Amino acid sequence: SSELTQDPAVSVALGQTVRITCQGDSLRSYYANWYKQKPGQAPVLVIHGKNNRPAGISDRFSGSSSGDTASLTITGAQAEDEADYYCNSRDSSGNHLLFGGGTKLTVL
Amino acid sequence: QLQLQESGPGVVKPSETLSLSCTVSGGSISSNSYYWGWIRQPPGKGLEWIGSMFHSGSTYGSTYYNPSLKSRVTVSVDTSKNHFSLNLTSVTAADTAVYYCARVVAGPSPWVDPWGQGTLVIVSS
Protein backbone atom coordinates (compact mmCIF):
# COMPACT_ATOMS: atom_id res chain seq x y z
CA SER A 1 0.00 0.00 0.00
CA SER A 2 1.05 3.60 -0.39
CA GLU A 3 0.51 4.66 3.19
CA LEU A 4 2.57 5.27 6.30
CA THR A 5 0.73 4.35 9.49
CA GLN A 6 1.46 5.87 12.90
CA ASP A 7 -0.23 5.45 16.26
CA PRO A 8 -2.34 8.57 16.86
CA ALA A 9 -1.14 9.09 20.42
CA VAL A 10 1.62 7.89 22.72
CA SER A 11 2.51 8.91 26.26
CA VAL A 12 5.72 8.64 28.26
CA ALA A 13 6.70 9.45 31.81
CA LEU A 14 9.23 12.22 32.26
CA GLY A 15 12.75 10.84 31.93
CA GLN A 16 11.67 7.54 30.43
CA THR A 17 12.26 6.18 26.93
CA VAL A 18 9.57 6.14 24.26
CA ARG A 19 9.41 4.64 20.78
CA ILE A 20 7.20 6.09 18.05
CA THR A 21 6.63 3.82 15.08
CA CYS A 22 5.81 4.26 11.40
CA GLN A 23 4.68 1.31 9.30
CA GLY A 24 4.43 0.98 5.53
CA ASP A 25 5.38 -1.27 2.63
CA SER A 26 7.70 1.36 1.16
CA LEU A 27 9.82 1.24 4.32
CA ARG A 28 11.14 -2.12 3.19
CA SER A 29 12.99 -0.17 0.46
CA TYR A 30 13.41 3.34 1.85
CA TYR A 31 14.32 4.89 5.18
CA ALA A 32 11.88 7.04 7.10
CA ASN A 33 12.63 10.60 8.11
CA TRP A 34 11.15 12.14 11.26
CA TYR A 35 9.79 15.57 12.10
CA LYS A 36 8.73 17.25 15.35
CA GLN A 37 5.93 19.80 15.28
CA LYS A 38 4.83 21.95 18.18
CA PRO A 39 1.44 23.74 18.08
CA GLY A 40 1.42 26.72 15.77
CA GLN A 41 4.90 25.99 14.45
CA ALA A 42 6.34 24.49 11.30
CA PRO A 43 7.70 20.94 11.50
CA VAL A 44 11.38 20.51 12.27
CA LEU A 45 13.50 17.64 10.96
CA VAL A 46 14.90 15.52 13.81
CA ILE A 47 16.12 12.35 12.04
CA HIS A 48 16.87 11.60 8.40
CA GLY A 49 18.07 8.49 6.65
CA LYS A 50 19.36 5.52 8.59
CA ASN A 51 19.91 7.48 11.81
CA ASN A 52 21.21 11.00 11.13
CA ARG A 53 20.53 13.98 13.35
CA PRO A 54 20.68 17.49 11.90
CA ALA A 55 22.83 20.00 13.71
CA GLY A 56 21.20 21.22 16.90
CA ILE A 57 19.00 18.17 17.45
CA SER A 58 19.45 16.46 20.79
CA ASP A 59 21.21 13.10 20.84
CA ARG A 60 18.22 11.84 22.82
CA PHE A 61 16.61 11.33 19.40
CA SER A 62 17.53 8.25 17.38
CA GLY A 63 16.09 6.33 14.47
CA SER A 64 15.98 2.67 13.51
CA SER A 65 14.25 0.39 11.07
CA SER A 66 13.22 -3.25 10.75
CA GLY A 67 11.24 -4.70 7.89
CA ASP A 68 8.29 -2.47 7.13
CA THR A 69 8.52 -0.48 10.36
CA ALA A 70 10.64 2.53 11.23
CA SER A 71 11.01 3.83 14.77
CA LEU A 72 11.91 7.09 16.40
CA THR A 73 13.24 6.62 19.92
CA ILE A 74 13.46 9.40 22.48
CA THR A 75 15.69 8.45 25.39
CA GLY A 76 15.04 10.29 28.64
CA ALA A 77 12.00 12.21 27.44
CA GLN A 78 11.77 15.84 28.52
CA ALA A 79 8.79 18.15 28.78
CA GLU A 80 9.95 19.99 25.66
CA ASP A 81 9.66 16.76 23.67
CA GLU A 82 5.87 16.93 23.93
CA ALA A 83 4.77 17.50 20.33
CA ASP A 84 3.36 15.85 17.23
CA TYR A 85 5.79 13.61 15.38
CA TYR A 86 5.54 12.73 11.69
CA CYS A 87 7.40 10.24 9.56
CA ASN A 88 7.92 10.57 5.82
CA SER A 89 9.36 8.50 3.02
CA ARG A 90 8.71 7.63 -0.58
CA ASP A 91 5.61 5.74 -1.61
CA SER A 92 5.88 2.20 -2.98
CA SER A 93 6.26 3.47 -6.54
CA GLY A 94 9.24 5.53 -5.44
CA ASN A 95 7.98 8.58 -7.30
CA HIS A 96 6.09 10.42 -4.61
CA LEU A 97 6.56 11.50 -1.04
CA LEU A 98 4.34 10.36 1.79
CA PHE A 99 3.78 11.50 5.33
CA GLY A 100 2.45 9.40 8.14
CA GLY A 101 -0.67 10.54 9.95
CA GLY A 102 1.32 11.78 12.93
CA THR A 103 1.70 10.74 16.57
CA LYS A 104 0.86 13.06 19.44
CA LEU A 105 3.41 12.54 22.19
CA THR A 106 2.42 13.44 25.73
CA VAL A 107 5.09 13.64 28.42
CA LEU A 108 3.55 12.88 31.80
CA GLN B 1 21.34 29.72 6.91
CA LEU B 2 18.70 28.93 4.33
CA GLN B 3 15.31 30.46 5.02
CA LEU B 4 12.01 30.19 3.18
CA GLN B 5 9.03 32.52 3.40
CA GLU B 6 5.58 31.96 1.94
CA SER B 7 3.43 34.79 0.64
CA GLY B 8 0.02 35.04 -0.93
CA PRO B 9 -3.65 35.71 -0.19
CA GLY B 10 -5.10 34.38 3.01
CA VAL B 11 -8.57 33.88 1.53
CA VAL B 12 -9.51 32.35 -1.82
CA LYS B 13 -13.02 31.93 -3.22
CA PRO B 14 -14.31 28.47 -4.11
CA SER B 15 -13.59 27.42 -7.71
CA GLU B 16 -10.80 29.98 -8.01
CA THR B 17 -7.04 29.42 -8.14
CA LEU B 18 -4.85 29.45 -5.06
CA SER B 19 -1.48 31.03 -5.83
CA LEU B 20 1.40 31.14 -3.37
CA SER B 21 5.01 32.16 -3.66
CA CYS B 22 8.03 31.10 -1.62
CA THR B 23 11.06 33.36 -1.38
CA VAL B 24 14.35 31.63 -0.66
CA SER B 25 17.09 33.53 1.15
CA GLY B 26 20.51 32.53 2.36
CA GLY B 27 21.10 30.20 -0.58
CA SER B 28 20.48 29.68 -4.27
CA ILE B 29 17.42 27.96 -5.62
CA SER B 30 19.65 26.62 -8.40
CA SER B 31 21.71 24.53 -5.99
CA ASN B 32 22.24 20.91 -6.93
CA SER B 33 20.61 17.99 -5.16
CA TYR B 34 17.51 19.81 -4.00
CA TYR B 35 13.85 19.82 -4.87
CA TRP B 36 11.64 22.76 -3.98
CA GLY B 37 8.22 21.78 -2.80
CA TRP B 38 4.95 22.44 -1.07
CA ILE B 39 3.28 20.63 1.80
CA ARG B 40 -0.03 21.48 3.43
CA GLN B 41 -1.78 20.80 6.72
CA PRO B 42 -5.55 21.20 7.15
CA PRO B 43 -6.53 22.62 10.55
CA GLY B 44 -6.12 19.96 13.24
CA LYS B 45 -4.92 17.35 10.75
CA GLY B 46 -1.70 15.85 9.45
CA LEU B 47 0.78 16.79 6.74
CA GLU B 48 0.10 16.22 3.05
CA TRP B 49 2.76 16.49 0.35
CA ILE B 50 1.51 18.53 -2.61
CA GLY B 51 4.38 18.50 -5.08
CA SER B 52 8.01 19.27 -5.81
CA MET B 53 10.18 20.51 -8.63
CA PHE B 54 13.78 19.53 -9.26
CA HIS B 55 15.68 22.45 -10.70
CA SER B 56 19.18 21.24 -11.42
CA GLY B 57 21.24 18.44 -12.87
CA SER B 58 20.09 15.73 -15.19
CA THR B 59 16.51 15.94 -13.94
CA TYR B 60 16.24 19.71 -14.45
CA GLY B 61 12.65 20.79 -14.56
CA SER B 62 11.26 17.49 -13.31
CA THR B 63 8.10 17.83 -11.29
CA TYR B 64 6.46 15.36 -8.96
CA TYR B 65 2.91 15.82 -7.76
CA ASN B 66 0.67 14.07 -5.25
CA PRO B 67 -1.49 11.83 -7.47
CA SER B 68 -4.62 12.99 -5.66
CA LEU B 69 -3.89 16.62 -6.57
CA LYS B 70 -1.99 16.22 -9.83
CA SER B 71 -4.76 17.46 -12.12
CA ARG B 72 -4.97 20.77 -10.23
CA VAL B 73 -1.38 21.52 -9.17
CA THR B 74 1.53 23.33 -10.77
CA VAL B 75 4.87 24.04 -9.07
CA SER B 76 7.26 26.37 -10.88
CA VAL B 77 10.64 27.92 -10.14
CA ASP B 78 11.90 31.42 -11.00
CA THR B 79 15.66 31.49 -10.61
CA SER B 80 15.89 35.21 -11.43
CA LYS B 81 13.91 35.98 -8.29
CA ASN B 82 15.17 33.00 -6.28
CA HIS B 83 11.65 31.91 -5.57
CA PHE B 84 9.19 29.19 -6.47
CA SER B 85 5.44 29.09 -6.71
CA LEU B 86 2.36 26.94 -6.22
CA ASN B 87 -0.84 27.14 -8.24
CA LEU B 88 -3.82 25.04 -7.17
CA THR B 89 -6.88 25.39 -9.35
CA SER B 90 -10.60 24.87 -8.69
CA VAL B 91 -10.26 25.07 -4.92
CA THR B 92 -12.91 23.93 -2.46
CA ALA B 93 -13.27 24.15 1.29
CA ALA B 94 -11.24 20.94 1.52
CA ASP B 95 -8.22 22.92 0.35
CA THR B 96 -8.30 25.12 3.46
CA ALA B 97 -4.96 24.50 5.16
CA VAL B 98 -1.65 25.89 6.30
CA TYR B 99 0.61 25.74 3.26
CA TYR B 100 4.33 25.23 3.81
CA CYS B 101 7.07 25.71 1.27
CA ALA B 102 10.21 23.71 1.82
CA ARG B 103 13.46 22.42 0.46
CA VAL B 104 13.50 18.69 -0.21
CA VAL B 105 16.91 17.06 -0.10
CA ALA B 106 17.11 14.58 -2.95
CA GLY B 107 18.23 11.01 -2.39
CA PRO B 108 16.88 7.50 -1.87
CA SER B 109 14.75 8.73 1.04
CA PRO B 110 14.22 12.46 0.45
CA TRP B 111 13.81 14.59 3.52
CA VAL B 112 12.34 18.04 4.04
CA ASP B 113 14.55 20.72 5.56
CA PRO B 114 14.12 23.55 6.15
CA TRP B 115 10.43 24.50 6.14
CA GLY B 116 8.89 27.91 5.76
CA GLN B 117 6.83 29.19 8.66
CA GLY B 118 3.60 28.36 6.80
CA THR B 119 0.70 30.47 5.63
CA LEU B 120 -2.96 29.79 6.32
CA VAL B 121 -5.19 29.81 3.27
CA ILE B 122 -8.95 29.73 3.82
CA VAL B 123 -11.26 28.85 0.98
CA SER B 124 -14.45 30.77 1.52
CA SER B 125 -16.86 32.96 -0.40
mmCIF file of C-alpha atoms in Angstrom:
data_model
loop_
_atom_site.group_PDB
_atom_site.id
_atom_site.type_symbol
_atom_site.label_atom_id
_atom_site.label_comp_id
_atom_site.label_asym_id
_atom_site.label_seq_id
_atom_site.Cartn_x
_atom_site.Cartn_y
_atom_site.Cartn_z
ATOM 1 C CA SER A 1 0.000 0.000 0.000
ATOM 2 C CA SER A 2 1.047 3.604 -0.389
ATOM 3 C CA GLU A 3 0.510 4.656 3.193
ATOM 4 C CA LEU A 4 2.569 5.271 6.301
ATOM 5 C CA THR A 5 0.731 4.346 9.493
ATOM 6 C CA GLN A 6 1.462 5.869 12.897
ATOM 7 C CA ASP A 7 -0.234 5.447 16.261
ATOM 8 C CA PRO A 8 -2.343 8.571 16.857
ATOM 9 C CA ALA A 9 -1.142 9.092 20.417
ATOM 10 C CA VAL A 10 1.619 7.888 22.721
ATOM 11 C CA SER A 11 2.511 8.910 26.258
ATOM 12 C CA VAL A 12 5.718 8.642 28.260
ATOM 13 C CA ALA A 13 6.703 9.452 31.813
ATOM 14 C CA LEU A 14 9.231 12.223 32.261
ATOM 15 C CA GLY A 15 12.749 10.845 31.925
ATOM 16 C CA GLN A 16 11.673 7.536 30.427
ATOM 17 C CA THR A 17 12.256 6.182 26.928
ATOM 18 C CA VAL A 18 9.570 6.137 24.260
ATOM 19 C CA ARG A 19 9.412 4.645 20.782
ATOM 20 C CA ILE A 20 7.203 6.088 18.051
ATOM 21 C CA THR A 21 6.627 3.822 15.077
ATOM 22 C CA CYS A 22 5.808 4.255 11.399
ATOM 23 C CA GLN A 23 4.676 1.306 9.300
ATOM 24 C CA GLY A 24 4.430 0.977 5.529
ATOM 25 C CA ASP A 25 5.375 -1.267 2.628
ATOM 26 C CA SER A 26 7.697 1.358 1.157
ATOM 27 C CA LEU A 27 9.817 1.237 4.322
ATOM 28 C CA ARG A 28 11.144 -2.121 3.189
ATOM 29 C CA SER A 29 12.987 -0.171 0.463
ATOM 30 C CA TYR A 30 13.413 3.342 1.852
ATOM 31 C CA TYR A 31 14.315 4.891 5.181
ATOM 32 C CA ALA A 32 11.881 7.043 7.097
ATOM 33 C CA ASN A 33 12.626 10.597 8.111
ATOM 34 C CA TRP A 34 11.150 12.138 11.262
ATOM 35 C CA TYR A 35 9.791 15.575 12.104
ATOM 36 C CA LYS A 36 8.727 17.248 15.345
ATOM 37 C CA GLN A 37 5.932 19.804 15.275
ATOM 38 C CA LYS A 38 4.829 21.954 18.181
ATOM 39 C CA PRO A 39 1.437 23.736 18.081
ATOM 40 C CA GLY A 40 1.416 26.716 15.765
ATOM 41 C CA GLN A 41 4.899 25.993 14.446
ATOM 42 C CA ALA A 42 6.337 24.491 11.303
ATOM 43 C CA PRO A 43 7.701 20.941 11.501
ATOM 44 C CA VAL A 44 11.383 20.505 12.272
ATOM 45 C CA LEU A 45 13.501 17.642 10.959
ATOM 46 C CA VAL A 46 14.896 15.520 13.808
ATOM 47 C CA ILE A 47 16.119 12.350 12.042
ATOM 48 C CA HIS A 48 16.873 11.604 8.405
ATOM 49 C CA GLY A 49 18.071 8.490 6.652
ATOM 50 C CA LYS A 50 19.362 5.517 8.589
ATOM 51 C CA ASN A 51 19.907 7.479 11.807
ATOM 52 C CA ASN A 52 21.206 10.996 11.130
ATOM 53 C CA ARG A 53 20.528 13.978 13.346
ATOM 54 C CA PRO A 54 20.677 17.491 11.904
ATOM 55 C CA ALA A 55 22.835 20.005 13.714
ATOM 56 C CA GLY A 56 21.198 21.221 16.900
ATOM 57 C CA ILE A 57 19.000 18.175 17.448
ATOM 58 C CA SER A 58 19.451 16.464 20.787
ATOM 59 C CA ASP A 59 21.207 13.102 20.843
ATOM 60 C CA ARG A 60 18.221 11.841 22.819
ATOM 61 C CA PHE A 61 16.606 11.327 19.405
ATOM 62 C CA SER A 62 17.528 8.251 17.384
ATOM 63 C CA GLY A 63 16.089 6.326 14.466
ATOM 64 C CA SER A 64 15.983 2.675 13.506
ATOM 65 C CA SER A 65 14.245 0.390 11.067
ATOM 66 C CA SER A 66 13.217 -3.246 10.753
ATOM 67 C CA GLY A 67 11.239 -4.702 7.892
ATOM 68 C CA ASP A 68 8.285 -2.468 7.129
ATOM 69 C CA THR A 69 8.524 -0.480 10.362
ATOM 70 C CA ALA A 70 10.642 2.525 11.229
ATOM 71 C CA SER A 71 11.007 3.827 14.768
ATOM 72 C CA LEU A 72 11.910 7.092 16.403
ATOM 73 C CA THR A 73 13.239 6.616 19.923
ATOM 74 C CA ILE A 74 13.457 9.395 22.480
ATOM 75 C CA THR A 75 15.693 8.452 25.388
ATOM 76 C CA GLY A 76 15.043 10.292 28.639
ATOM 77 C CA ALA A 77 11.996 12.213 27.436
ATOM 78 C CA GLN A 78 11.769 15.836 28.520
ATOM 79 C CA ALA A 79 8.792 18.148 28.784
ATOM 80 C CA GLU A 80 9.953 19.988 25.660
ATOM 81 C CA ASP A 81 9.658 16.759 23.669
ATOM 82 C CA GLU A 82 5.866 16.927 23.926
ATOM 83 C CA ALA A 83 4.766 17.496 20.335
ATOM 84 C CA ASP A 84 3.364 15.852 17.226
ATOM 85 C CA TYR A 85 5.792 13.612 15.380
ATOM 86 C CA TYR A 86 5.539 12.735 11.687
ATOM 87 C CA CYS A 87 7.401 10.236 9.561
ATOM 88 C CA ASN A 88 7.919 10.571 5.819
ATOM 89 C CA SER A 89 9.357 8.504 3.023
ATOM 90 C CA ARG A 90 8.707 7.626 -0.583
ATOM 91 C CA ASP A 91 5.605 5.739 -1.614
ATOM 92 C CA SER A 92 5.881 2.200 -2.982
ATOM 93 C CA SER A 93 6.259 3.472 -6.542
ATOM 94 C CA GLY A 94 9.240 5.526 -5.444
ATOM 95 C CA ASN A 95 7.984 8.576 -7.300
ATOM 96 C CA HIS A 96 6.092 10.421 -4.609
ATOM 97 C CA LEU A 97 6.560 11.501 -1.038
ATOM 98 C CA LEU A 98 4.337 10.356 1.790
ATOM 99 C CA PHE A 99 3.775 11.499 5.334
ATOM 100 C CA GLY A 100 2.447 9.397 8.143
ATOM 101 C CA GLY A 101 -0.668 10.543 9.955
ATOM 102 C CA GLY A 102 1.320 11.781 12.930
ATOM 103 C CA THR A 103 1.699 10.745 16.572
ATOM 104 C CA LYS A 104 0.861 13.063 19.438
ATOM 105 C CA LEU A 105 3.408 12.538 22.186
ATOM 106 C CA THR A 106 2.415 13.438 25.734
ATOM 107 C CA VAL A 107 5.087 13.637 28.416
ATOM 108 C CA LEU A 108 3.553 12.879 31.802
ATOM 109 C CA GLN B 1 21.335 29.718 6.908
ATOM 110 C CA LEU B 2 18.696 28.931 4.327
ATOM 111 C CA GLN B 3 15.307 30.463 5.018
ATOM 112 C CA LEU B 4 12.007 30.194 3.182
ATOM 113 C CA GLN B 5 9.028 32.524 3.403
ATOM 114 C CA GLU B 6 5.584 31.962 1.940
ATOM 115 C CA SER B 7 3.434 34.787 0.645
ATOM 116 C CA GLY B 8 0.019 35.038 -0.926
ATOM 117 C CA PRO B 9 -3.651 35.705 -0.190
ATOM 118 C CA GLY B 10 -5.103 34.377 3.008
ATOM 119 C CA VAL B 11 -8.572 33.885 1.527
ATOM 120 C CA VAL B 12 -9.511 32.353 -1.824
ATOM 121 C CA LYS B 13 -13.015 31.933 -3.217
ATOM 122 C CA PRO B 14 -14.308 28.473 -4.114
ATOM 123 C CA SER B 15 -13.592 27.419 -7.710
ATOM 124 C CA GLU B 16 -10.797 29.976 -8.010
ATOM 125 C CA THR B 17 -7.041 29.417 -8.140
ATOM 126 C CA LEU B 18 -4.851 29.446 -5.055
ATOM 127 C CA SER B 19 -1.476 31.026 -5.833
ATOM 128 C CA LEU B 20 1.400 31.142 -3.368
ATOM 129 C CA SER B 21 5.010 32.159 -3.657
ATOM 130 C CA CYS B 22 8.030 31.105 -1.617
ATOM 131 C CA THR B 23 11.064 33.356 -1.376
ATOM 132 C CA VAL B 24 14.354 31.627 -0.660
ATOM 133 C CA SER B 25 17.092 33.527 1.154
ATOM 134 C CA GLY B 26 20.515 32.529 2.359
ATOM 135 C CA GLY B 27 21.100 30.201 -0.584
ATOM 136 C CA SER B 28 20.485 29.676 -4.275
ATOM 137 C CA ILE B 29 17.416 27.962 -5.622
ATOM 138 C CA SER B 30 19.646 26.620 -8.396
ATOM 139 C CA SER B 31 21.712 24.525 -5.993
ATOM 140 C CA ASN B 32 22.244 20.906 -6.931
ATOM 141 C CA SER B 33 20.609 17.987 -5.158
ATOM 142 C CA TYR B 34 17.515 19.813 -3.998
ATOM 143 C CA TYR B 35 13.852 19.817 -4.875
ATOM 144 C CA TRP B 36 11.642 22.759 -3.980
ATOM 145 C CA GLY B 37 8.224 21.781 -2.799
ATOM 146 C CA TRP B 38 4.955 22.435 -1.073
ATOM 147 C CA ILE B 39 3.279 20.628 1.800
ATOM 148 C CA ARG B 40 -0.032 21.476 3.432
ATOM 149 C CA GLN B 41 -1.776 20.796 6.718
ATOM 150 C CA PRO B 42 -5.550 21.203 7.146
ATOM 151 C CA PRO B 43 -6.526 22.615 10.547
ATOM 152 C CA GLY B 44 -6.118 19.961 13.239
ATOM 153 C CA LYS B 45 -4.918 17.354 10.745
ATOM 154 C CA GLY B 46 -1.698 15.847 9.446
ATOM 155 C CA LEU B 47 0.781 16.786 6.743
ATOM 156 C CA GLU B 48 0.096 16.220 3.052
ATOM 157 C CA TRP B 49 2.759 16.490 0.354
ATOM 158 C CA ILE B 50 1.510 18.534 -2.607
ATOM 159 C CA GLY B 51 4.383 18.504 -5.078
ATOM 160 C CA SER B 52 8.012 19.265 -5.807
ATOM 161 C CA MET B 53 10.185 20.513 -8.629
ATOM 162 C CA PHE B 54 13.785 19.532 -9.263
ATOM 163 C CA HIS B 55 15.680 22.446 -10.703
ATOM 164 C CA SER B 56 19.180 21.243 -11.425
ATOM 165 C CA GLY B 57 21.244 18.445 -12.865
ATOM 166 C CA SER B 58 20.086 15.734 -15.193
ATOM 167 C CA THR B 59 16.507 15.940 -13.944
ATOM 168 C CA TYR B 60 16.236 19.710 -14.450
ATOM 169 C CA GLY B 61 12.646 20.794 -14.564
ATOM 170 C CA SER B 62 11.261 17.490 -13.311
ATOM 171 C CA THR B 63 8.104 17.829 -11.289
ATOM 172 C CA TYR B 64 6.457 15.361 -8.959
ATOM 173 C CA TYR B 65 2.906 15.816 -7.760
ATOM 174 C CA ASN B 66 0.670 14.067 -5.253
ATOM 175 C CA PRO B 67 -1.494 11.826 -7.474
ATOM 176 C CA SER B 68 -4.622 12.993 -5.664
ATOM 177 C CA LEU B 69 -3.887 16.625 -6.570
ATOM 178 C CA LYS B 70 -1.986 16.218 -9.827
ATOM 179 C CA SER B 71 -4.761 17.462 -12.122
ATOM 180 C CA ARG B 72 -4.970 20.774 -10.226
ATOM 181 C CA VAL B 73 -1.379 21.520 -9.172
ATOM 182 C CA THR B 74 1.531 23.332 -10.774
ATOM 183 C CA VAL B 75 4.865 24.041 -9.074
ATOM 184 C CA SER B 76 7.259 26.366 -10.881
ATOM 185 C CA VAL B 77 10.645 27.922 -10.136
ATOM 186 C CA ASP B 78 11.900 31.418 -10.998
ATOM 187 C CA THR B 79 15.660 31.486 -10.610
ATOM 188 C CA SER B 80 15.888 35.208 -11.429
ATOM 189 C CA LYS B 81 13.906 35.977 -8.294
ATOM 190 C CA ASN B 82 15.173 33.001 -6.280
ATOM 191 C CA HIS B 83 11.648 31.915 -5.574
ATOM 192 C CA PHE B 84 9.191 29.187 -6.468
ATOM 193 C CA SER B 85 5.440 29.091 -6.706
ATOM 194 C CA LEU B 86 2.358 26.944 -6.224
ATOM 195 C CA ASN B 87 -0.838 27.138 -8.243
ATOM 196 C CA LEU B 88 -3.817 25.036 -7.170
ATOM 197 C CA THR B 89 -6.882 25.386 -9.354
ATOM 198 C CA SER B 90 -10.595 24.873 -8.688
ATOM 199 C CA VAL B 91 -10.260 25.071 -4.916
ATOM 200 C CA THR B 92 -12.912 23.931 -2.463
ATOM 201 C CA ALA B 93 -13.270 24.152 1.293
ATOM 202 C CA ALA B 94 -11.237 20.945 1.521
ATOM 203 C CA ASP B 95 -8.216 22.924 0.348
ATOM 204 C CA THR B 96 -8.296 25.121 3.456
ATOM 205 C CA ALA B 97 -4.962 24.499 5.156
ATOM 206 C CA VAL B 98 -1.649 25.894 6.300
ATOM 207 C CA TYR B 99 0.612 25.736 3.261
ATOM 208 C CA TYR B 100 4.331 25.235 3.808
ATOM 209 C CA CYS B 101 7.069 25.709 1.268
ATOM 210 C CA ALA B 102 10.213 23.708 1.825
ATOM 211 C CA ARG B 103 13.457 22.422 0.465
ATOM 212 C CA VAL B 104 13.503 18.687 -0.207
ATOM 213 C CA VAL B 105 16.913 17.064 -0.102
ATOM 214 C CA ALA B 106 17.111 14.576 -2.954
ATOM 215 C CA GLY B 107 18.229 11.007 -2.395
ATOM 216 C CA PRO B 108 16.885 7.496 -1.871
ATOM 217 C CA SER B 109 14.748 8.731 1.043
ATOM 218 C CA PRO B 110 14.219 12.461 0.448
ATOM 219 C CA TRP B 111 13.814 14.595 3.520
ATOM 220 C CA VAL B 112 12.336 18.042 4.041
ATOM 221 C CA ASP B 113 14.546 20.725 5.555
ATOM 222 C CA PRO B 114 14.116 23.552 6.153
ATOM 223 C CA TRP B 115 10.434 24.497 6.140
ATOM 224 C CA GLY B 116 8.895 27.914 5.763
ATOM 225 C CA GLN B 117 6.829 29.190 8.660
ATOM 226 C CA GLY B 118 3.600 28.361 6.802
ATOM 227 C CA THR B 119 0.702 30.471 5.631
ATOM 228 C CA LEU B 120 -2.959 29.786 6.324
ATOM 229 C CA VAL B 121 -5.194 29.809 3.274
ATOM 230 C CA ILE B 122 -8.949 29.729 3.824
ATOM 231 C CA VAL B 123 -11.264 28.852 0.977
ATOM 232 C CA SER B 124 -14.450 30.769 1.518
ATOM 233 C CA SER B 125 -16.862 32.957 -0.398
#
